[in-house]
Short mmCIF file of C-alpha atoms and ligand atoms in Angstrom, two decimals:
data_model
loop_
_atom_site.label_atom_id
_atom_site.label_comp_id
_atom_site.label_asym_id
_atom_site.label_seq_id
_atom_site.Cartn_x
_atom_site.Cartn_y
_atom_site.Cartn_z
CA MET N 1 -63.23 39.50 -42.83
CA LEU N 2 -60.53 40.61 -40.43
CA LEU N 3 -60.23 39.28 -36.89
CA SER N 4 -58.17 41.18 -34.33
CA ILE N 5 -56.48 39.31 -31.53
CA VAL N 6 -55.75 41.86 -28.81
CA THR N 7 -53.24 40.94 -26.13
CA PRO N 8 -51.71 42.96 -23.31
CA PHE N 9 -48.12 42.01 -22.50
CA TYR N 10 -46.45 42.94 -19.25
CA ASN N 11 -43.11 41.25 -18.62
CA GLU N 12 -44.10 38.21 -20.64
CA GLU N 13 -40.80 37.51 -22.45
CA GLU N 14 -40.98 33.81 -21.66
CA ALA N 15 -44.52 33.39 -22.90
CA ILE N 16 -44.37 35.19 -26.25
CA ASP N 17 -43.00 32.38 -28.41
CA ALA N 18 -45.43 29.81 -27.06
CA PHE N 19 -48.24 32.33 -27.50
CA PHE N 20 -47.57 32.97 -31.16
CA SER N 21 -46.80 29.44 -32.17
CA ARG N 22 -49.98 28.12 -30.57
CA LEU N 23 -52.19 30.88 -31.97
CA THR N 24 -50.87 31.15 -35.50
CA GLY N 25 -50.80 27.37 -35.91
CA LEU N 26 -54.33 27.01 -34.67
CA LEU N 27 -55.85 29.94 -36.53
CA ASP N 28 -54.22 29.10 -39.87
CA ARG N 29 -55.50 25.57 -39.57
CA THR N 30 -59.04 26.19 -38.34
CA LEU N 31 -60.00 29.56 -39.79
CA PRO N 32 -58.30 29.77 -43.19
CA ALA N 33 -61.07 31.98 -44.57
CA TYR N 34 -60.25 34.87 -42.24
CA ASP N 35 -57.50 37.46 -42.11
CA PHE N 36 -55.90 38.12 -38.76
CA GLU N 37 -54.11 40.89 -37.04
CA PHE N 38 -52.34 40.54 -33.72
CA VAL N 39 -52.50 43.73 -31.73
CA CYS N 40 -49.87 43.34 -29.04
CA VAL N 41 -49.87 46.02 -26.37
CA ASP N 42 -46.63 46.30 -24.48
CA ASP N 43 -47.72 47.67 -21.13
CA GLY N 44 -44.38 49.18 -20.13
CA SER N 45 -42.59 45.86 -19.70
CA ARG N 46 -39.20 46.00 -18.06
CA ASP N 47 -37.86 42.80 -19.59
CA ARG N 48 -37.25 41.96 -23.25
CA THR N 49 -40.95 41.73 -24.13
CA LEU N 50 -40.97 44.81 -26.38
CA GLU N 51 -37.82 43.76 -28.22
CA ILE N 52 -39.21 40.29 -28.93
CA LEU N 53 -42.55 41.70 -30.03
CA LYS N 54 -40.87 44.18 -32.38
CA ALA N 55 -38.91 41.35 -33.95
CA ARG N 56 -42.19 39.51 -34.45
CA ALA N 57 -43.77 42.54 -36.06
CA ALA N 58 -40.82 42.92 -38.41
CA ALA N 59 -41.11 39.30 -39.48
CA ASP N 60 -44.89 39.00 -39.69
CA ALA N 61 -47.05 41.68 -41.31
CA ARG N 62 -50.03 40.56 -39.24
CA VAL N 63 -48.40 41.61 -35.99
CA ARG N 64 -48.69 45.16 -34.73
CA VAL N 65 -47.11 46.31 -31.52
CA VAL N 66 -48.45 49.20 -29.47
CA GLU N 67 -45.86 50.47 -27.07
CA LEU N 68 -47.34 52.31 -24.11
CA ALA N 69 -45.27 55.03 -22.48
CA ARG N 70 -45.23 53.21 -19.14
CA ASN N 71 -47.08 50.49 -17.23
CA PHE N 72 -50.69 51.63 -17.22
CA GLY N 73 -52.20 48.37 -15.98
CA LYS N 74 -54.10 45.68 -17.76
CA GLU N 75 -57.39 47.55 -18.11
CA ALA N 76 -55.70 50.51 -19.79
CA ALA N 77 -53.58 48.23 -21.99
CA LEU N 78 -56.69 46.44 -23.14
CA THR N 79 -58.40 49.76 -23.80
CA ALA N 80 -55.43 50.82 -25.92
CA GLY N 81 -55.57 47.55 -27.85
CA LEU N 82 -59.27 47.93 -28.55
CA THR N 83 -58.74 51.44 -29.93
CA VAL N 84 -56.02 50.31 -32.28
CA ALA N 85 -57.69 47.08 -33.43
CA ARG N 86 -59.31 47.29 -36.86
CA GLY N 87 -60.97 43.91 -37.13
CA ASP N 88 -64.60 43.13 -37.91
CA ALA N 89 -64.47 41.17 -34.69
CA VAL N 90 -62.05 41.63 -31.82
CA ILE N 91 -60.87 38.95 -29.40
CA PRO N 92 -58.93 40.02 -26.30
CA ILE N 93 -56.85 37.15 -24.93
CA ASP N 94 -54.15 36.95 -22.25
CA ALA N 95 -50.54 36.45 -23.23
CA ASP N 96 -50.00 33.55 -20.87
CA LEU N 97 -52.32 31.12 -22.72
CA GLN N 98 -54.50 30.61 -19.68
CA ASP N 99 -57.42 31.23 -22.01
CA PRO N 100 -57.32 28.34 -24.48
CA PRO N 101 -57.32 29.71 -28.05
CA GLU N 102 -58.82 26.39 -29.18
CA ILE N 103 -62.30 27.76 -28.55
CA ILE N 104 -61.80 30.74 -30.86
CA PRO N 105 -63.16 28.89 -33.93
CA GLU N 106 -66.37 28.18 -32.04
CA MET N 107 -66.61 31.82 -30.95
CA VAL N 108 -66.11 32.95 -34.52
CA ARG N 109 -68.77 30.54 -35.72
CA LEU N 110 -71.34 31.89 -33.26
CA TRP N 111 -70.57 35.42 -34.37
CA ALA N 112 -70.36 34.84 -38.13
CA ASP N 113 -73.10 32.24 -38.58
CA GLU N 114 -75.53 32.97 -35.79
CA GLY N 115 -75.16 36.71 -35.56
CA TYR N 116 -74.18 37.10 -31.91
CA ASP N 117 -72.41 40.36 -31.15
CA VAL N 118 -70.65 39.09 -28.06
CA VAL N 119 -69.42 35.58 -27.42
CA GLU N 120 -68.26 35.20 -23.85
CA ALA N 121 -65.82 32.55 -22.76
CA ARG N 122 -66.89 31.17 -19.42
CA ARG N 123 -64.59 29.19 -17.15
CA ALA N 124 -66.26 25.90 -16.46
CA ASP N 125 -64.34 25.44 -13.23
CA ARG N 126 -61.68 27.27 -11.27
CA SER N 127 -59.90 24.23 -9.92
CA SER N 128 -56.55 25.62 -11.09
CA ASP N 129 -56.96 28.50 -8.62
CA THR N 130 -56.22 28.52 -4.91
CA TRP N 131 -59.05 28.25 -2.41
CA LEU N 132 -58.61 31.87 -1.39
CA LYS N 133 -58.77 33.17 -4.94
CA ARG N 134 -61.88 31.16 -5.68
CA PHE N 135 -63.55 32.37 -2.52
CA SER N 136 -62.69 36.02 -3.07
CA ALA N 137 -63.74 35.91 -6.72
CA GLU N 138 -67.05 34.35 -5.79
CA SER N 139 -67.69 36.92 -3.06
CA PHE N 140 -66.89 39.72 -5.47
CA TYR N 141 -69.37 38.50 -8.08
CA LYS N 142 -72.05 37.95 -5.46
CA LEU N 143 -71.69 41.41 -3.95
CA ASN N 144 -71.27 43.17 -7.26
CA ASN N 145 -74.21 41.49 -8.90
CA ALA N 146 -76.40 42.21 -5.91
CA ILE N 147 -75.80 45.95 -6.09
CA ALA N 148 -74.62 46.83 -9.61
CA GLU N 149 -76.96 48.03 -12.29
CA THR N 150 -75.78 45.37 -14.76
CA PRO N 151 -74.65 41.99 -13.43
CA ILE N 152 -71.25 40.71 -14.51
CA PRO N 153 -71.46 37.09 -15.64
CA GLU N 154 -69.58 34.92 -13.20
CA ASN N 155 -66.25 33.34 -14.12
CA THR N 156 -66.03 35.32 -17.33
CA GLY N 157 -62.83 37.22 -17.91
CA ASP N 158 -61.71 39.48 -20.69
CA PHE N 159 -61.43 36.57 -23.11
CA ARG N 160 -64.37 36.93 -25.48
CA LEU N 161 -65.29 37.88 -29.01
CA MET N 162 -66.87 41.23 -29.76
CA SER N 163 -68.23 42.47 -33.05
CA ARG N 164 -67.14 45.80 -34.50
CA ARG N 165 -70.38 47.40 -33.32
CA VAL N 166 -69.65 46.50 -29.73
CA VAL N 167 -66.03 47.59 -29.89
CA ASP N 168 -67.05 50.95 -31.34
CA VAL N 169 -69.46 51.50 -28.46
CA ILE N 170 -66.80 50.60 -25.91
CA ASN N 171 -64.23 52.82 -27.58
CA ALA N 172 -66.64 55.73 -27.50
CA LEU N 173 -67.27 55.49 -23.75
CA PRO N 174 -65.66 58.59 -22.29
CA GLU N 175 -65.03 57.25 -18.80
CA ARG N 176 -61.48 57.08 -17.53
CA GLN N 177 -61.93 54.47 -14.82
CA ARG N 178 -61.96 51.42 -16.96
CA PHE N 179 -63.14 48.26 -15.31
CA MET N 180 -63.33 46.26 -18.50
CA LYS N 181 -65.39 43.34 -17.22
CA GLY N 182 -68.04 45.78 -16.10
CA ILE N 183 -67.90 47.77 -19.32
CA PHE N 184 -68.18 44.61 -21.39
CA ALA N 185 -71.27 43.63 -19.44
CA TRP N 186 -72.75 47.10 -19.48
CA VAL N 187 -72.90 47.45 -23.27
CA GLY N 188 -75.34 44.58 -23.63
CA PHE N 189 -75.98 43.24 -27.16
CA ARG N 190 -76.87 39.69 -28.15
CA ARG N 191 -74.69 37.31 -26.23
CA ALA N 192 -73.64 33.71 -26.59
CA ARG N 193 -71.38 31.74 -24.32
CA VAL N 194 -68.70 29.10 -24.74
CA GLU N 195 -67.31 27.12 -21.81
CA PHE N 196 -63.67 26.32 -21.27
CA VAL N 197 -61.30 25.05 -18.64
CA ARG N 198 -58.70 27.55 -17.52
CA GLU N 199 -55.15 26.32 -17.77
CA GLN N 200 -51.98 27.06 -15.87
CA ARG N 201 -49.74 29.82 -17.14
CA VAL N 202 -47.30 28.58 -19.82
CA ALA N 203 -44.49 30.67 -18.37
CA GLY N 204 -43.77 33.50 -15.97
CA SER N 205 -45.94 34.37 -13.02
CA THR N 206 -49.15 36.24 -12.35
CA LYS N 207 -48.95 40.02 -12.27
CA TRP N 208 -51.76 40.36 -9.77
CA ASN N 209 -51.07 40.35 -6.09
CA LYS N 210 -53.81 40.44 -3.49
CA TRP N 211 -53.66 44.20 -3.09
CA ARG N 212 -54.05 44.80 -6.84
CA LEU N 213 -56.98 42.38 -6.96
CA TRP N 214 -58.63 44.12 -4.03
CA ASN N 215 -58.27 47.46 -5.79
CA LEU N 216 -59.64 46.00 -8.98
CA ALA N 217 -62.67 44.78 -7.07
CA LEU N 218 -63.16 48.25 -5.53
CA GLU N 219 -62.84 49.77 -8.97
CA GLY N 220 -65.44 47.40 -10.29
CA ILE N 221 -67.96 48.06 -7.58
CA THR N 222 -67.56 51.82 -7.48
CA SER N 223 -67.67 52.06 -11.27
CA PHE N 224 -71.02 50.41 -11.60
CA SER N 225 -72.91 50.98 -8.40
CA THR N 226 -73.67 53.86 -6.06
CA TRP N 227 -75.20 51.54 -3.51
CA PRO N 228 -72.24 51.81 -1.09
CA LEU N 229 -72.79 55.57 -1.05
CA ARG N 230 -76.51 55.41 -0.51
CA VAL N 231 -76.61 52.64 2.07
CA TRP N 232 -75.41 55.03 4.79
CA THR N 233 -78.75 56.76 4.83
CA TYR N 234 -80.33 53.51 5.89
CA VAL N 235 -77.57 52.49 8.27
CA GLY N 236 -77.84 55.92 9.87
CA ALA N 237 -81.62 55.73 10.07
CA ALA N 238 -81.52 52.27 11.63
CA ILE N 239 -78.96 53.28 14.24
CA ALA N 240 -80.81 56.49 15.02
CA GLY N 241 -84.02 54.48 15.47
CA LEU N 242 -82.32 52.06 17.81
CA ALA N 243 -80.73 54.92 19.75
CA PHE N 244 -84.13 56.54 20.15
CA LEU N 245 -85.62 53.32 21.49
CA TYR N 246 -82.71 52.88 23.85
CA GLY N 247 -83.19 56.45 25.06
CA LEU N 248 -86.83 55.73 25.79
CA ILE N 249 -85.91 52.61 27.72
CA LEU N 250 -83.36 54.58 29.75
CA ILE N 251 -85.84 57.32 30.59
CA VAL N 252 -88.58 54.93 31.59
CA SER N 253 -86.30 52.71 33.67
CA THR N 254 -84.83 55.78 35.38
CA LEU N 255 -88.31 57.12 36.19
CA ILE N 256 -89.47 53.80 37.52
CA GLY N 257 -86.37 52.36 39.14
CA GLY N 258 -84.50 55.58 39.81
CA ARG N 259 -81.29 54.10 38.50
CA SER N 260 -78.10 56.10 38.82
CA VAL N 261 -74.92 56.51 36.71
CA PRO N 262 -73.52 53.06 35.85
CA GLY N 263 -73.25 52.44 32.14
CA TYR N 264 -69.63 53.17 31.30
CA ALA N 265 -69.37 50.02 29.20
CA SER N 266 -72.47 50.64 27.14
CA LEU N 267 -71.48 54.29 26.66
CA MET N 268 -68.01 53.41 25.45
CA SER N 269 -69.16 50.72 23.09
CA ALA N 270 -71.85 52.96 21.60
CA ILE N 271 -69.37 55.80 21.05
CA LEU N 272 -66.71 53.53 19.55
CA PHE N 273 -69.19 51.73 17.37
CA MET N 274 -70.62 54.99 16.03
CA GLY N 275 -67.12 56.35 15.45
CA GLY N 276 -66.25 53.28 13.44
CA VAL N 277 -69.42 53.41 11.39
CA GLN N 278 -68.87 57.06 10.59
CA LEU N 279 -65.29 56.49 9.52
CA ILE N 280 -66.35 53.70 7.20
CA GLY N 281 -68.98 55.99 5.73
CA ILE N 282 -66.43 58.76 5.21
CA GLY N 283 -63.99 56.28 3.69
CA ILE N 284 -66.57 55.20 1.17
CA LEU N 285 -67.37 58.81 0.35
CA GLY N 286 -63.66 59.20 -0.23
CA GLU N 287 -63.55 56.28 -2.66
CA TYR N 288 -66.19 57.90 -4.80
CA LEU N 289 -64.95 61.44 -4.39
CA GLY N 290 -61.45 60.33 -5.41
CA ARG N 291 -62.79 58.69 -8.52
CA THR N 292 -64.91 61.69 -9.39
CA TYR N 293 -61.78 63.82 -8.99
CA LEU N 294 -59.75 61.59 -11.30
CA GLU N 295 -62.56 61.49 -13.81
CA THR N 296 -62.88 65.28 -13.92
CA LYS N 297 -59.21 65.67 -14.75
CA GLN N 298 -59.93 64.06 -18.11
CA ARG N 299 -56.49 62.56 -18.33
CA PRO N 300 -56.07 59.96 -21.05
CA VAL N 301 -56.39 56.33 -20.03
CA PHE N 302 -53.08 55.46 -21.69
CA VAL N 303 -50.32 57.10 -23.67
CA ILE N 304 -48.96 55.39 -26.75
CA ARG N 305 -45.27 55.88 -27.29
CA GLU N 306 -45.15 54.26 -30.70
CA ILE N 307 -46.87 51.72 -32.92
CA TYR N 308 -44.72 49.24 -34.79
CA GLY N 309 -45.66 47.00 -37.65
CA ARG N 310 -46.84 47.27 -41.18
CA GLY N 311 -50.40 48.36 -40.72
CA GLU N 312 -51.09 51.00 -43.34
CA GLY N 313 -48.57 53.83 -43.18
CA GLY N 314 -49.62 57.02 -41.48
CA GLN N 315 -50.17 55.24 -38.15
CA GLN N 316 -48.17 57.93 -36.38
CA GLU N 317 -50.38 57.94 -33.37
CA ALA N 318 -47.45 58.30 -31.06
CA ALA N 319 -48.43 60.02 -27.85
CA HIS N 320 -51.98 60.42 -29.08
CA GLY N 321 -53.22 58.31 -26.26
CA GLY N 322 -56.35 59.18 -24.61
CA ALA N 323 -59.61 57.73 -23.83
CA PRO N 324 -60.41 56.15 -27.08
CA GLY N 325 -63.08 56.88 -29.52
CA GLY N 326 -62.36 60.47 -30.26
CA ALA N 327 -65.81 61.16 -31.59
CA GLY N 328 -67.30 64.13 -29.87
CA GLN N 329 -64.89 64.01 -27.02
CA THR N 330 -63.46 67.02 -25.32
N1 LIG E 1 -50.95 42.56 -17.80
C1 LIG E 1 -50.73 43.85 -18.29
N2 LIG E 1 -50.43 44.86 -17.42
C2 LIG E 1 -50.35 44.67 -16.08
C3 LIG E 1 -50.61 43.36 -15.58
C4 LIG E 1 -50.91 42.34 -16.46
O1 LIG E 1 -50.81 44.08 -19.49
O2 LIG E 1 -50.05 45.62 -15.35
C5 LIG E 1 -51.30 41.47 -18.75
C6 LIG E 1 -50.42 40.23 -18.65
O3 LIG E 1 -49.24 40.35 -19.42
C7 LIG E 1 -51.34 39.15 -19.18
C8 LIG E 1 -52.72 39.62 -18.74
O4 LIG E 1 -52.58 41.01 -18.46
O5 LIG E 1 -51.32 39.07 -20.61
C9 LIG E 1 -53.21 38.85 -17.53
O6 LIG E 1 -52.29 38.96 -16.48
P1 LIG E 1 -51.99 37.75 -15.50
O7 LIG E 1 -51.85 36.49 -16.27
O8 LIG E 1 -50.83 38.15 -14.66
O9 LIG E 1 -53.32 37.72 -14.65
P2 LIG E 1 -54.09 36.42 -14.11
O10 LIG E 1 -54.24 35.48 -15.26
O11 LIG E 1 -53.23 35.86 -13.04
O12 LIG E 1 -55.40 36.96 -13.62
MG1 LIG E 2 -52.87 34.78 -16.40
#
């Protein structure tokens, strides 16, 4: 049985050594019956990450390095890693060791002995995060799970184990907008869960600023729900209903009391409010239209520049790229 450890690396030169020493030590000790491959995706790093990874691959036949042509972002890097991975089970894990590899043996046990296709790693608490990050993450899950067709389990990241079946399904999904958490949840299958406590980064700093996180959240919601598009019908209907009632009140009070023109304030606020509501509605249309546009271009999710390492020969997939899967794809 082969297990693939899939890791995206973006400017992680300081973390690589700690990553490999902790993982190889642990896996050799706890799972001697399994073969491993480390699929390391270099997501267009600008530091020495690629160089160090290539040296690793040269020294250790289990390490394969996928060099992307530029920085495509974590979701695309992970997608690339999943396409290249050949294991019977695949475990995506971050390079910075924030996901403790110590729970991998338990994940493997649930998969191998109890037949689960997906073993999720769930963060037992987020005390290592700032208040703002915790609050925004919680709001995202609440909103998303209220409106999305498949709920995303809370506090569950990309760290998980997936059987070959599941990975094949994910690789065959033709969509270009890849919100991996959502895709992982969408595929379903029998799921188990292991809890862990998220640690601090071993080295380097987070690659996500607030703006990137916000965009990731938008990506997630628009990828799995059309509720924001549809809600405007109801908002519009409600406002129109209220406006009608207000009109009636105005007519009646004018007939009875013979009131004259005052009402500048209410007029202005109604106009401004409606203008704002319409712009929000158009903006949301734009979010979806933009994504539809990108999706119709059918551009690949990532471009592989080269694959290093002694997998079987013939791995000249350079510049193949593309939404993975191949099968039946145009
Ligand atoms: N990462 C990547 N491409 C990017 C940003 C991040 O491949 O554009 C990788 C990064 O090297 C790490 C993982 O994604 O292995 C998680 O990133 P990070 O630790 O910065 O995110 P956080 O843990 O703060 O959510
Ligand atoms: Mg991290």
